[in-house]
Coordinates of N, CA and C and ligand atoms in Angstrom, one line a residue:
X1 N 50.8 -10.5 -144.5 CA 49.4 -10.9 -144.2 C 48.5 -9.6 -144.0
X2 N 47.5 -9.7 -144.1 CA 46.8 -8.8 -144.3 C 45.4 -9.0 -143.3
X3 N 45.3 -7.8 -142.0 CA 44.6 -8.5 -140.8 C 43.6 -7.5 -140.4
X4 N 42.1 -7.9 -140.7 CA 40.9 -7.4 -140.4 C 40.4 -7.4 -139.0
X5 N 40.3 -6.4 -138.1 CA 38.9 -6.8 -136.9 C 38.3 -6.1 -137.1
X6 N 37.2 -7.1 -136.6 CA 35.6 -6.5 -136.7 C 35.6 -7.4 -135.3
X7 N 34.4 -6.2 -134.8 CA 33.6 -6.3 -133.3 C 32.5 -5.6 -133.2
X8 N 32.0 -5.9 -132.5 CA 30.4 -5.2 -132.3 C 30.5 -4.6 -130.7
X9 N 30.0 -3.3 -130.8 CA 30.3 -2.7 -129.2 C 29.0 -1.8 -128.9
X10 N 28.7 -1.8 -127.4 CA 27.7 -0.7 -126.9 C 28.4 0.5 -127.7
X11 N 27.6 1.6 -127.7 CA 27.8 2.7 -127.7 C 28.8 3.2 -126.5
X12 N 28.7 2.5 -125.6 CA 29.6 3.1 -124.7 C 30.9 2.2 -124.8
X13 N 31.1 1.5 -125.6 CA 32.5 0.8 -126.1 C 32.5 -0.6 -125.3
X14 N 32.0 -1.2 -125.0 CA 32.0 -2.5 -124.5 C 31.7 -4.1 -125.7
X15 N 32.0 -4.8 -125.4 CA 31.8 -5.7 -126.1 C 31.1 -7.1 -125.5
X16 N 31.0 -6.5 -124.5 CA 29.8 -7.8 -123.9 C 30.0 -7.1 -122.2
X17 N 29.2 -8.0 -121.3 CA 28.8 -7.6 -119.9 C 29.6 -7.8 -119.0
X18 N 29.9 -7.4 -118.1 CA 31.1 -7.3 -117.0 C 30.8 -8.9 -116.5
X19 N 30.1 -9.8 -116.9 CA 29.3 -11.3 -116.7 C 30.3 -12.0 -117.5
X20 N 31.1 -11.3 -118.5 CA 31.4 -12.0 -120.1 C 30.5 -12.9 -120.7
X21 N 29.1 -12.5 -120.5 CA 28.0 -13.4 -121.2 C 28.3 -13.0 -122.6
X22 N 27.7 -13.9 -123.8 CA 27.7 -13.7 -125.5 C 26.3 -12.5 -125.0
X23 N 26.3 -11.7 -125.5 CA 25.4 -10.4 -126.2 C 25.6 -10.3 -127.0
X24 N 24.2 -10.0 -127.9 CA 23.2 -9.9 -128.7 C 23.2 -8.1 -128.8
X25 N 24.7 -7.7 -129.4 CA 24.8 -6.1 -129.6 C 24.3 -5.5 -131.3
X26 N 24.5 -6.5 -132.4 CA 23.7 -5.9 -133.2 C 22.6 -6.9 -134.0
X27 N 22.2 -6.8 -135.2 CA 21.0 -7.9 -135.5 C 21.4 -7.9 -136.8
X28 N 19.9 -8.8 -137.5 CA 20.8 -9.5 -138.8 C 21.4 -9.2 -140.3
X29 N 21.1 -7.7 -140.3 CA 22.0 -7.5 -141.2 C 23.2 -7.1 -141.1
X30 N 23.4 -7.0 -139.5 CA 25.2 -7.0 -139.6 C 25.6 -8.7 -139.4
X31 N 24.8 -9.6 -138.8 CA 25.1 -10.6 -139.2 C 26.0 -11.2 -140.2
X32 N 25.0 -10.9 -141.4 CA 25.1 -10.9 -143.0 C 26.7 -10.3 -143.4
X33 N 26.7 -8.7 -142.7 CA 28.2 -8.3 -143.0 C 29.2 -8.9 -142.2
X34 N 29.0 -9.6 -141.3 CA 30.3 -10.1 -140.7 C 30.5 -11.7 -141.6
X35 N 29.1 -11.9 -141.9 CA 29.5 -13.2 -142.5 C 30.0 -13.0 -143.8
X36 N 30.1 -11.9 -144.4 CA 30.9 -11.6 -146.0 C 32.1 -11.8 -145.5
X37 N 32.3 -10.9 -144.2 CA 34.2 -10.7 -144.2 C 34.6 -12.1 -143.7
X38 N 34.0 -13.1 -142.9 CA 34.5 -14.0 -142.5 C 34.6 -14.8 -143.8
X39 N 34.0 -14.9 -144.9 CA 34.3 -15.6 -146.2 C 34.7 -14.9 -146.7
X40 N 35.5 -13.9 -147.2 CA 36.6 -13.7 -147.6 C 37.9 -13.4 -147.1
X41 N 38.1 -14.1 -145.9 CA 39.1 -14.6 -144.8 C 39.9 -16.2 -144.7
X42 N 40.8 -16.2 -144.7 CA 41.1 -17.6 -145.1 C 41.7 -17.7 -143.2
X43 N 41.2 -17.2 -142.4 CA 41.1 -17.8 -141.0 C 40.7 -16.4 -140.4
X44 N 39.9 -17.2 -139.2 CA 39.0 -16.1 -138.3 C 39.7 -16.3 -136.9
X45 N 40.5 -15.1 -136.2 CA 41.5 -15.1 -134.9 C 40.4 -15.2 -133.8
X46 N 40.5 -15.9 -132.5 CA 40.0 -15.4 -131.2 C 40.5 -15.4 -129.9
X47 N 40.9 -14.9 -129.0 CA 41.5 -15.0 -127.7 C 40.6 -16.4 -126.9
X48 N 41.2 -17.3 -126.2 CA 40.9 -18.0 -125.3 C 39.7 -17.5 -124.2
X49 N 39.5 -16.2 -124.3 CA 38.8 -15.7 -123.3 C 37.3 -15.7 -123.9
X50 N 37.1 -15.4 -125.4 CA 36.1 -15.3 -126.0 C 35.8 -16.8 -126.0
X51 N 36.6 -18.1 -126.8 CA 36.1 -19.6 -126.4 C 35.5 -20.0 -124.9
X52 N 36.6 -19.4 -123.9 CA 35.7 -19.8 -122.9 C 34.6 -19.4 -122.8
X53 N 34.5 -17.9 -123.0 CA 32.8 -17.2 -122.6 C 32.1 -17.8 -123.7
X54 N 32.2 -17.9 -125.1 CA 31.2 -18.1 -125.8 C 31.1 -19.2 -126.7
X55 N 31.7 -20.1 -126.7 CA 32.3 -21.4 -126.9 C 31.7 -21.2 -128.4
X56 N 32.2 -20.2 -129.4 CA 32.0 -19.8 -130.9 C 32.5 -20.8 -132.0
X57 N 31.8 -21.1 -133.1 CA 32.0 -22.0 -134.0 C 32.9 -21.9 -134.6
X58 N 32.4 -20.4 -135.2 CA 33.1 -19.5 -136.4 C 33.4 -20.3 -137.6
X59 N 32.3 -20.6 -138.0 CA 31.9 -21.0 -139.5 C 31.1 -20.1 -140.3
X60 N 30.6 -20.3 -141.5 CA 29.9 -19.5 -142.2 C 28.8 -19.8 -141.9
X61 N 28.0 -18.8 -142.0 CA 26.6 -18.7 -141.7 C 25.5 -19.2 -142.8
X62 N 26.2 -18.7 -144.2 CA 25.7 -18.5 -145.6 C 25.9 -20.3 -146.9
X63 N 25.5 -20.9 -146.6 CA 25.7 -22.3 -147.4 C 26.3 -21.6 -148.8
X64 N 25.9 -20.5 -149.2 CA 26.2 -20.3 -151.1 C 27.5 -19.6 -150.7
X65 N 28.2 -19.0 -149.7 CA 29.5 -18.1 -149.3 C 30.5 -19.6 -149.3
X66 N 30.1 -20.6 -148.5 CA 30.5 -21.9 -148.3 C 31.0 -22.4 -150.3
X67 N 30.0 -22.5 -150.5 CA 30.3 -23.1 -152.3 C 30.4 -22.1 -153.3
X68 N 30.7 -20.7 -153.1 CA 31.4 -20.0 -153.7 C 32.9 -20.3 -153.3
X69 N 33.4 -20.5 -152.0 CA 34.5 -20.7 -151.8 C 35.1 -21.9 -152.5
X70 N 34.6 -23.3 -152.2 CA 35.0 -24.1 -153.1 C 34.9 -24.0 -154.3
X71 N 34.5 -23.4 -155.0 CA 34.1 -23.4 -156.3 C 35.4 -22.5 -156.8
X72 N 35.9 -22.0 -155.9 CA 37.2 -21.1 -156.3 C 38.8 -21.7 -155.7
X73 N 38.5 -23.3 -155.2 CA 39.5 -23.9 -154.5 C 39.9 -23.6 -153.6
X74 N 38.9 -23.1 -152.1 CA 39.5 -22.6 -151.2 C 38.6 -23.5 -150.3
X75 N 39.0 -23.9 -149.1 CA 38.2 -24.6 -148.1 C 36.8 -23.7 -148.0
X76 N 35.7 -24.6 -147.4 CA 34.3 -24.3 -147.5 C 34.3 -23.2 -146.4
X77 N 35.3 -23.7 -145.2 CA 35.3 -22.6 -144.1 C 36.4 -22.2 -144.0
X78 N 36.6 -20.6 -143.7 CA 37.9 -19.8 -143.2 C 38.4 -20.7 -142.1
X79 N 39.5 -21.5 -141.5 CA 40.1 -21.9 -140.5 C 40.1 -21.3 -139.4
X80 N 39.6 -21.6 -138.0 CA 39.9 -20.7 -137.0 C 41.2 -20.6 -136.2
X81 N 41.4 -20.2 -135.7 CA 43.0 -19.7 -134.7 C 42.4 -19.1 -133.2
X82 N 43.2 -19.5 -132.6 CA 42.6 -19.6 -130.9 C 44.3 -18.8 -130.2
X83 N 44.2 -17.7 -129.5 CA 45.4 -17.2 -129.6 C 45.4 -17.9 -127.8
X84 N 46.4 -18.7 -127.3 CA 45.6 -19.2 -125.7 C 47.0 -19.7 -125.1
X85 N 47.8 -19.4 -124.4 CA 49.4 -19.3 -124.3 C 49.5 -21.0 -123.7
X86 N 48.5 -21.2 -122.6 CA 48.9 -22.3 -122.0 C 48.2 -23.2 -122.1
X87 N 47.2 -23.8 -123.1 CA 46.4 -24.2 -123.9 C 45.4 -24.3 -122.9
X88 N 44.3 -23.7 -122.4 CA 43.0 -24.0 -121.7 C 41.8 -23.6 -122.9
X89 N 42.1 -24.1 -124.0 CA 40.5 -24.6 -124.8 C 40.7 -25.8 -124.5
X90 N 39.0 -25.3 -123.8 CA 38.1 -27.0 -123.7 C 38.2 -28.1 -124.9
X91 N 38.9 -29.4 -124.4 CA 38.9 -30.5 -125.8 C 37.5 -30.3 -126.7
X92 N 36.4 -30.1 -125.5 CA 35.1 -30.6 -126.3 C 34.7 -28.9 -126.8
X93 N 35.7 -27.8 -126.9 CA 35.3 -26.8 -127.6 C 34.5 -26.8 -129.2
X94 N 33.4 -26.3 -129.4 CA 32.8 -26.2 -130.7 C 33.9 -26.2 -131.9
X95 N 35.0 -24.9 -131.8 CA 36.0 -24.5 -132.6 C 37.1 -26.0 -132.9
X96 N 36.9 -26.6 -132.3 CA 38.0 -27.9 -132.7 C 37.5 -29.4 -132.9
X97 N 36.0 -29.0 -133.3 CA 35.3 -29.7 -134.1 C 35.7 -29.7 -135.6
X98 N 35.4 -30.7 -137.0 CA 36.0 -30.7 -138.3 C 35.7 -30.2 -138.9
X99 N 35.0 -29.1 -138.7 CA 34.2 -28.1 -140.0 C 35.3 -27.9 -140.4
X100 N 36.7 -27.1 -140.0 CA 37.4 -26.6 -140.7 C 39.0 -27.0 -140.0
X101 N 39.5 -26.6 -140.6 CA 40.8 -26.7 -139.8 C 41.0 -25.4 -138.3
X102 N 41.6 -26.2 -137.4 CA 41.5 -25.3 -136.2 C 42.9 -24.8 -135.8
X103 N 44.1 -23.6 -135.9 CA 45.1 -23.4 -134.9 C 44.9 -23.0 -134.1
X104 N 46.1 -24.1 -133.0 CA 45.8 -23.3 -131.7 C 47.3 -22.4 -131.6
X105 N 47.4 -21.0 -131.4 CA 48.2 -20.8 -131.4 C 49.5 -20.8 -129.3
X106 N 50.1 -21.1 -129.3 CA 50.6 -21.2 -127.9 C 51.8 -20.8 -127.5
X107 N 51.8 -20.9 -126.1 CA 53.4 -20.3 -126.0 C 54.3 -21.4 -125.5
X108 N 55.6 -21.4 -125.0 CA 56.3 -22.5 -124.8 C 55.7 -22.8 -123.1
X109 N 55.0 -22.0 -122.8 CA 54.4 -22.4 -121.7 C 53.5 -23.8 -121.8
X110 N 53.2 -23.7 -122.8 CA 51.8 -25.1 -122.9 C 52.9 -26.3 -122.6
X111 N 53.0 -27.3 -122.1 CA 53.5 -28.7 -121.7 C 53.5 -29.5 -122.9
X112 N 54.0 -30.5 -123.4 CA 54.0 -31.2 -124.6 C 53.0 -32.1 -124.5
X113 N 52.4 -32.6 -123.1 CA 51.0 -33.6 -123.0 C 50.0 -32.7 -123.3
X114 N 49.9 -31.5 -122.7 CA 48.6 -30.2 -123.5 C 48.5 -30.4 -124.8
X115 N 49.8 -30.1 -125.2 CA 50.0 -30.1 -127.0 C 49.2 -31.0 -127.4
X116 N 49.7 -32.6 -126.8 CA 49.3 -33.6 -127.7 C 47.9 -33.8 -127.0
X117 N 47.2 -33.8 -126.2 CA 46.3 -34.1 -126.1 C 45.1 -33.1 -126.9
X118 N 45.5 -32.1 -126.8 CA 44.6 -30.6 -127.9 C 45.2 -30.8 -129.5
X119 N 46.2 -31.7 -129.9 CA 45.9 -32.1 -131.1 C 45.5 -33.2 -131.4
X120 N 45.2 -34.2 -130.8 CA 43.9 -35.6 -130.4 C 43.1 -34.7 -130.4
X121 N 42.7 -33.9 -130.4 CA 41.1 -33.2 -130.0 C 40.7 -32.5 -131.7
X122 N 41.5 -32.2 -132.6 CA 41.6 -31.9 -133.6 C 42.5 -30.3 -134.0
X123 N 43.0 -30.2 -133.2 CA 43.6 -28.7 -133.4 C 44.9 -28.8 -133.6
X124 N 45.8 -28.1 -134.7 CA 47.0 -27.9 -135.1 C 47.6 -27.1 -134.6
X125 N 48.6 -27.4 -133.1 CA 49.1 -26.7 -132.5 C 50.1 -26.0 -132.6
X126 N 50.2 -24.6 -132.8 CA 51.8 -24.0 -133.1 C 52.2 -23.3 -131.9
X127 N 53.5 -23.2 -132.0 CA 54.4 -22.6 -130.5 C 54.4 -21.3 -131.1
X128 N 54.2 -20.0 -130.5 CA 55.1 -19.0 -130.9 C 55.4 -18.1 -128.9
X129 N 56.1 -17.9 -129.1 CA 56.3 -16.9 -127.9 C 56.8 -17.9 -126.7
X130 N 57.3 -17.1 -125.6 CA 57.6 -18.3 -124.4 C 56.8 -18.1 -123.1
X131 N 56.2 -16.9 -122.7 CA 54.9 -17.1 -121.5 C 54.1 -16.8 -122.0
X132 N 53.8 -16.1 -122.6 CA 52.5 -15.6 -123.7 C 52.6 -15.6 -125.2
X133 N 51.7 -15.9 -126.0 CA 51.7 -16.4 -127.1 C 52.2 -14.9 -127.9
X134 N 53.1 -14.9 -128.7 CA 53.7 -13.8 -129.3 C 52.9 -13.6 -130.7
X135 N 51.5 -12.2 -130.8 CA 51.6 -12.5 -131.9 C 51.7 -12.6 -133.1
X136 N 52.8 -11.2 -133.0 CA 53.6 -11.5 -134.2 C 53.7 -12.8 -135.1
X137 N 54.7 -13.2 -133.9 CA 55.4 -14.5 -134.7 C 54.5 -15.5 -134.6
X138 N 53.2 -15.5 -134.2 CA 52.1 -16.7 -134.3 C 51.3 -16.2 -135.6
X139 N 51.5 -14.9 -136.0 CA 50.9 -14.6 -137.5 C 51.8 -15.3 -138.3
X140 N 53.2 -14.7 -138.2 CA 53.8 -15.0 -139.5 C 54.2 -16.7 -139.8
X141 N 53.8 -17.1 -138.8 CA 53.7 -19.1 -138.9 C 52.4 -19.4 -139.5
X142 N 51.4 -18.5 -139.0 CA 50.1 -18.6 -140.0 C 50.4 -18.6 -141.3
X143 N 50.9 -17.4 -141.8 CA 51.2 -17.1 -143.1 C 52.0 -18.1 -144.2
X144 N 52.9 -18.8 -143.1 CA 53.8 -20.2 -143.5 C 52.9 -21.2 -143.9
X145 N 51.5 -20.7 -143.3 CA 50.4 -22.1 -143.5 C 49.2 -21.5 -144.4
X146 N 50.0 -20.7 -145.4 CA 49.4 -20.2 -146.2 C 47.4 -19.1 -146.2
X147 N 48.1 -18.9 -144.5 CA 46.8 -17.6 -144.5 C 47.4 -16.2 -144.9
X148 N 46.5 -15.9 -145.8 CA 46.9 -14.4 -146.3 C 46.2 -13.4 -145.9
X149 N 44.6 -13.5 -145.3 CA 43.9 -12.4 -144.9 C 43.5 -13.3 -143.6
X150 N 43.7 -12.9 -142.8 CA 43.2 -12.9 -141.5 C 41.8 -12.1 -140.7
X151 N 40.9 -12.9 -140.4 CA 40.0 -11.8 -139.9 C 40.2 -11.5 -138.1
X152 N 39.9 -11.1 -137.6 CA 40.4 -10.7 -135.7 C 39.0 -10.5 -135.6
X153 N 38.2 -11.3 -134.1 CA 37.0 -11.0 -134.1 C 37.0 -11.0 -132.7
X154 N 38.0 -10.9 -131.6 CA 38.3 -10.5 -130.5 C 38.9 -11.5 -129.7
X155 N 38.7 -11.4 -128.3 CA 37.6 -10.1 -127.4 C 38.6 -9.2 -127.4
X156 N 38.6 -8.4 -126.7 CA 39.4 -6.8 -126.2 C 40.5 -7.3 -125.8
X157 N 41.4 -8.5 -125.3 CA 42.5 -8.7 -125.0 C 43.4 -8.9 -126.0
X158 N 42.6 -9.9 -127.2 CA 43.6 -10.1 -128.0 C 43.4 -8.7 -129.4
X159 N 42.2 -8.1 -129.3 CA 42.3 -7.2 -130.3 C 43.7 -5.9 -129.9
X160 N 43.4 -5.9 -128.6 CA 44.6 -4.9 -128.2 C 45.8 -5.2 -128.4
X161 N 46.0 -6.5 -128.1 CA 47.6 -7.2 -129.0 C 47.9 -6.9 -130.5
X162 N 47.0 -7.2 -131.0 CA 46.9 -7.3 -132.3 C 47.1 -4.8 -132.9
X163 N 47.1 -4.5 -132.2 CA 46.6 -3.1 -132.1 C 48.4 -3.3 -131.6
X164 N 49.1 -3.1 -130.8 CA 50.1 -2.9 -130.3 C 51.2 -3.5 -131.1
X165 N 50.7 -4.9 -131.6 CA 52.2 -5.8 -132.2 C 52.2 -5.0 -133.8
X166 N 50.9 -4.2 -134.1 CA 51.1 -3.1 -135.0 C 51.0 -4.0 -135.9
X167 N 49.7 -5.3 -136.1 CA 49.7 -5.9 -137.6 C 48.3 -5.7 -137.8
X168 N 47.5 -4.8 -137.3 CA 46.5 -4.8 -138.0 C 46.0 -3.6 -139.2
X169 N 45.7 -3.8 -140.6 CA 45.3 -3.2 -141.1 C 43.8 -2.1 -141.3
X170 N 43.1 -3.1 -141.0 CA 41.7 -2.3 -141.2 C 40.7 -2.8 -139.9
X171 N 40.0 -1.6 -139.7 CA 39.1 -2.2 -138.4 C 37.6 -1.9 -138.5
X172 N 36.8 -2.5 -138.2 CA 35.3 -2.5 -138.4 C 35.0 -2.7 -137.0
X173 N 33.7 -1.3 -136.8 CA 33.1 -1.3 -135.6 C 32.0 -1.7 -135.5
X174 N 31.0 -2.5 -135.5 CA 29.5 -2.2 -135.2 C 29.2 -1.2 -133.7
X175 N 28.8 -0.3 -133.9 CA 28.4 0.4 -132.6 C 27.2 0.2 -132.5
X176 N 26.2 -0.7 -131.5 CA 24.9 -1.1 -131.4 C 24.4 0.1 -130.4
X177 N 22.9 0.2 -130.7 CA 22.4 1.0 -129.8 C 21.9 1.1 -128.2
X178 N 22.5 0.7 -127.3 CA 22.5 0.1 -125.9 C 23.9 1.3 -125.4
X179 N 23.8 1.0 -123.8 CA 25.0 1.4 -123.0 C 24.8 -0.1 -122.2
X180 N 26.0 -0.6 -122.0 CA 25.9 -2.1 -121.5 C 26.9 -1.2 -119.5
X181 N 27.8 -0.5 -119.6 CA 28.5 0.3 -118.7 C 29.4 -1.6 -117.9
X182 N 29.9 -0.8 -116.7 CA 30.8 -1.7 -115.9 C 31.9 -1.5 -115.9
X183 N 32.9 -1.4 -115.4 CA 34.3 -1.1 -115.8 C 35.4 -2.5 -115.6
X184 N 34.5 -3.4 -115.4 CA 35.3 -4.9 -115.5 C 34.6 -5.3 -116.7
X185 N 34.1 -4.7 -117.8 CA 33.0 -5.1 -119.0 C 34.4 -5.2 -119.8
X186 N 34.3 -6.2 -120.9 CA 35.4 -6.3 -122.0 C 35.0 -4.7 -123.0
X187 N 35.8 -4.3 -123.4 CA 35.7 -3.2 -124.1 C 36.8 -3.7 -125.3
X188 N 36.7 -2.6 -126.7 CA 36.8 -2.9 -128.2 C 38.3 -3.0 -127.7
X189 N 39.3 -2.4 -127.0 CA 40.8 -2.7 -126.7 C 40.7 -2.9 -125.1
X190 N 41.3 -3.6 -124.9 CA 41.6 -3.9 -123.3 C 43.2 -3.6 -123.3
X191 N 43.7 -5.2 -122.8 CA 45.6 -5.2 -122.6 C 45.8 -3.7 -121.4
X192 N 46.6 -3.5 -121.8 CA 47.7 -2.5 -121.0 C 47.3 -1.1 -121.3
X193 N 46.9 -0.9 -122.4 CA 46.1 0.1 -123.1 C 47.7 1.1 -123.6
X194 N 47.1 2.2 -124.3 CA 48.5 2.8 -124.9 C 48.9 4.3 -124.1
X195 N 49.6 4.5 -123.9 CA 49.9 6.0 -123.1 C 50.5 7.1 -124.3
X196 N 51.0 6.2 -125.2 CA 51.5 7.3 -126.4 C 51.4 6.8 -127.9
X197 N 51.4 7.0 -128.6 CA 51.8 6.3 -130.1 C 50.5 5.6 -130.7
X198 N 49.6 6.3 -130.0 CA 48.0 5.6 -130.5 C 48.2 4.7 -132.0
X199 N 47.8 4.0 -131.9 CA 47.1 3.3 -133.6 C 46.6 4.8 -134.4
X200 N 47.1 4.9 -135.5 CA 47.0 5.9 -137.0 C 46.0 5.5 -137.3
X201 N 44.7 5.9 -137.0 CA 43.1 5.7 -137.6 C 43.0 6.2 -138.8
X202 N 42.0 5.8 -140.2 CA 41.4 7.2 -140.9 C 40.5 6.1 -141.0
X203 N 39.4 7.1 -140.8 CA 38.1 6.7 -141.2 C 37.3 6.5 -142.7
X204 N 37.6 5.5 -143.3 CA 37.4 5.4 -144.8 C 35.4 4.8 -145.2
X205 N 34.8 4.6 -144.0 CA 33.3 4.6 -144.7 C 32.2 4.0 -142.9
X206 N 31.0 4.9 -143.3 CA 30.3 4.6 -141.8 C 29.0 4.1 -142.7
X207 N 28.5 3.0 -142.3 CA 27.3 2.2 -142.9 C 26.5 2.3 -141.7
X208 N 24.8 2.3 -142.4 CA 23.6 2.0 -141.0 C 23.5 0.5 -141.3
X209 N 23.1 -0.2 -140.3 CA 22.8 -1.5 -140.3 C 22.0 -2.0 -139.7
X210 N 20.8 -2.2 -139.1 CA 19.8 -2.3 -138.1 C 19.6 -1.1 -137.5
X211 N 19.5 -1.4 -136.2 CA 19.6 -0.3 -135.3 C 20.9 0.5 -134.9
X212 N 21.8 0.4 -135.7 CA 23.6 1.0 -135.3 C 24.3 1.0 -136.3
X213 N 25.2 1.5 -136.5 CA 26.5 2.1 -137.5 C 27.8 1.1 -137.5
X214 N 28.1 0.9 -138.8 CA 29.6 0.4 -138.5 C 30.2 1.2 -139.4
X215 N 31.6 1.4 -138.4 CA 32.6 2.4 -138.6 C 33.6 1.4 -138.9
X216 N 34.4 2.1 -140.2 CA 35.3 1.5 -140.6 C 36.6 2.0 -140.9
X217 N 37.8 1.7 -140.7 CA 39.1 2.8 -140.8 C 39.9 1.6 -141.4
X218 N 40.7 2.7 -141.8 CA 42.0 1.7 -142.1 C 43.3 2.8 -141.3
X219 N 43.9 1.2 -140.7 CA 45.3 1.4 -139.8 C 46.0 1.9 -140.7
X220 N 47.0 2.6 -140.0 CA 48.4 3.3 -140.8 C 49.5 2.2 -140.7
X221 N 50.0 1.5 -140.8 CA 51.2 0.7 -140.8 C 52.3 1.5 -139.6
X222 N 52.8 0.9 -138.9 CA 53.6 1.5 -137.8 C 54.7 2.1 -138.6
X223 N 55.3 3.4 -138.4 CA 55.9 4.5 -138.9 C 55.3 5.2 -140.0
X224 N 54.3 4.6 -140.9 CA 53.3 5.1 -142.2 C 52.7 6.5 -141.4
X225 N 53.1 7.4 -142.5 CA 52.2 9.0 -141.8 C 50.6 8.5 -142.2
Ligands
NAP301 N1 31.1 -8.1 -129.3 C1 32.0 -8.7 -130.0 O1 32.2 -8.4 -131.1 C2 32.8 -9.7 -129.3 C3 33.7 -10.5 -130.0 C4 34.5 -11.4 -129.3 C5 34.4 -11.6 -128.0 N2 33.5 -10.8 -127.3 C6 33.4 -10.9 -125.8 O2 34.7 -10.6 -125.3 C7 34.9 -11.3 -124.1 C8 36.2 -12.0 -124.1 O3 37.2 -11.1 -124.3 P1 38.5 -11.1 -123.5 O4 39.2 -9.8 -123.8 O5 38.2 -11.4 -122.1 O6 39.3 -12.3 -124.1 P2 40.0 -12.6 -125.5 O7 40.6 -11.4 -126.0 O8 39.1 -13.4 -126.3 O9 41.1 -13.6 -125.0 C9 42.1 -13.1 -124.1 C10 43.0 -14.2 -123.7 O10 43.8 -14.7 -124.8 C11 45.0 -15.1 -124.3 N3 46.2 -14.6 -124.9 C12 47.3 -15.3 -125.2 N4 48.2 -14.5 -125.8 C13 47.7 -13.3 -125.8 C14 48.2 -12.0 -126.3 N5 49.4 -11.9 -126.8 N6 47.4 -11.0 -126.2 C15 46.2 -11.1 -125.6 N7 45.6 -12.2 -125.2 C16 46.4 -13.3 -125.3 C17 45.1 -14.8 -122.8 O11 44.9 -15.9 -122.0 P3 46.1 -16.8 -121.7 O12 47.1 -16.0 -120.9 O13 45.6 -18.0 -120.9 O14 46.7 -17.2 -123.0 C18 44.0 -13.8 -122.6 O15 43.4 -13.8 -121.4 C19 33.7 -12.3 -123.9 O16 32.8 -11.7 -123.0 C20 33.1 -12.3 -125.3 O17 31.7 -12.5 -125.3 C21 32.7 -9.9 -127.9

């Protein structure tokens, strides 16, 4: 599988307000660019923390990106995935509405009445991991369900997993023009953070887009010089 994040951050590395309000970090022509990568994604990943704070659709923005996709036999929307160990998305969450197909990914921690009641709600529930959602093995069950590009669009908890379990390929930054500060503020990696063995960055293209830059690299594969 093959796994994109894109995020949008203050200059000072944050990704929204020590509040976890949704912020308004860049405008609409990066819009436009995130809505390219989310249509050419056959599912868009988010941590439980970003549903709760921002109770996000994650559908296409673009009606003609929409019937370009069918027009090529691919669902109208990229599928979303909710990475959330002990199932706390809201039934009445936006994301498990029918636009698209919704995974929820979980751990053996979720109860089997959670299960079933968050799949009554419309979400296809997969187990991976046992207190926390593993996720590795909640990609490679994606991949069983025939997702091949994955996009990762946060927040900082799960981007940092995804940065550690060593499956992400390519990363896209919007850096907006603001300092948002706080040090309970979500930032582009949160988790545990790393003490050695950083993520293998190279910087392969920097775009202007409104008022801020997005920086783009592509990951080194874990042991790849
Ligand atoms: N600017 C941007 O581009 C952007 C994008 C997305 C979000 N955001 C902002 O980011 C904030 C939310 O970010 P966040 O870091 O708090 O939450 P998050 O990364 O969206 O979700 C984190 C939650 O996911 C669950 N989880 C399950 N397994 C996990 C694993 N293996 N690794 C990591 N998390 C796992 C955990 O809850 P359980 O233990 O309950 O499972 C964890 O608390 C919001 O303020 C949102 O507005 C900004």
């Amino acid at each position: 599988m093959y796994v994109v994040v894109n995020a949008a951050q203050s200059v000072d590395g944050k990704l929204a307000t020590r509040r976890r309000e949704q912020l308004r970090i860049s405008g609409p022509e990066d819009f436009d660019r995130v809505d390219r990568v989310r249509a050419a994604a056959d599912a868009v990943l988010v941590g439980v923390g970003t549903v709760l704070a921002d109770d996000p659709h994650l559908t296409l923005d673009e009606e003609d990106r929409r019937v370009e996709r069918l027009r090529n036999g691919r669902p109208g929307d990229p599928a979303r995935v909710v990475v959330d160990s002990t199932g706390r998305t809201p039934t009445d969450a936006r994301i498990l509405d029918d636009a698209a197909t919704t995974y929820l990914l979980v751990s053996a921690a979720t109860d089997r009445e959670r299960r079933e009641t968050l799949a009554d709600a419309g979400a296809e529930v997969i187990v991976a991991g046992e207190d926390r959602v593993d996720v590795a093995e909640g990609l490679d069950k994606l991949a069983d369900r025939g997702v091949d590009r994955l996009m990762v669009e946060g927040g900082g908890e799960v981007i940092f997993s995804c940065f550690a379990a060593g499956v992400v390929d390519e990363l896209h930054v919007y850096v907006g023009s603001l300092v948002i500060g706080g040090r309970d503020a979500p930032t582009l990696a949160d988790g545990a953070g790393f003490t050695e063995e950083f993520p293998d960055l190279t910087l392969t293209d920097t775009a202007a887009f409104d008022d801020g830059v997005v920086l783009s690299y592509a990951v080194a594969a874990d042991g790849e010089q």
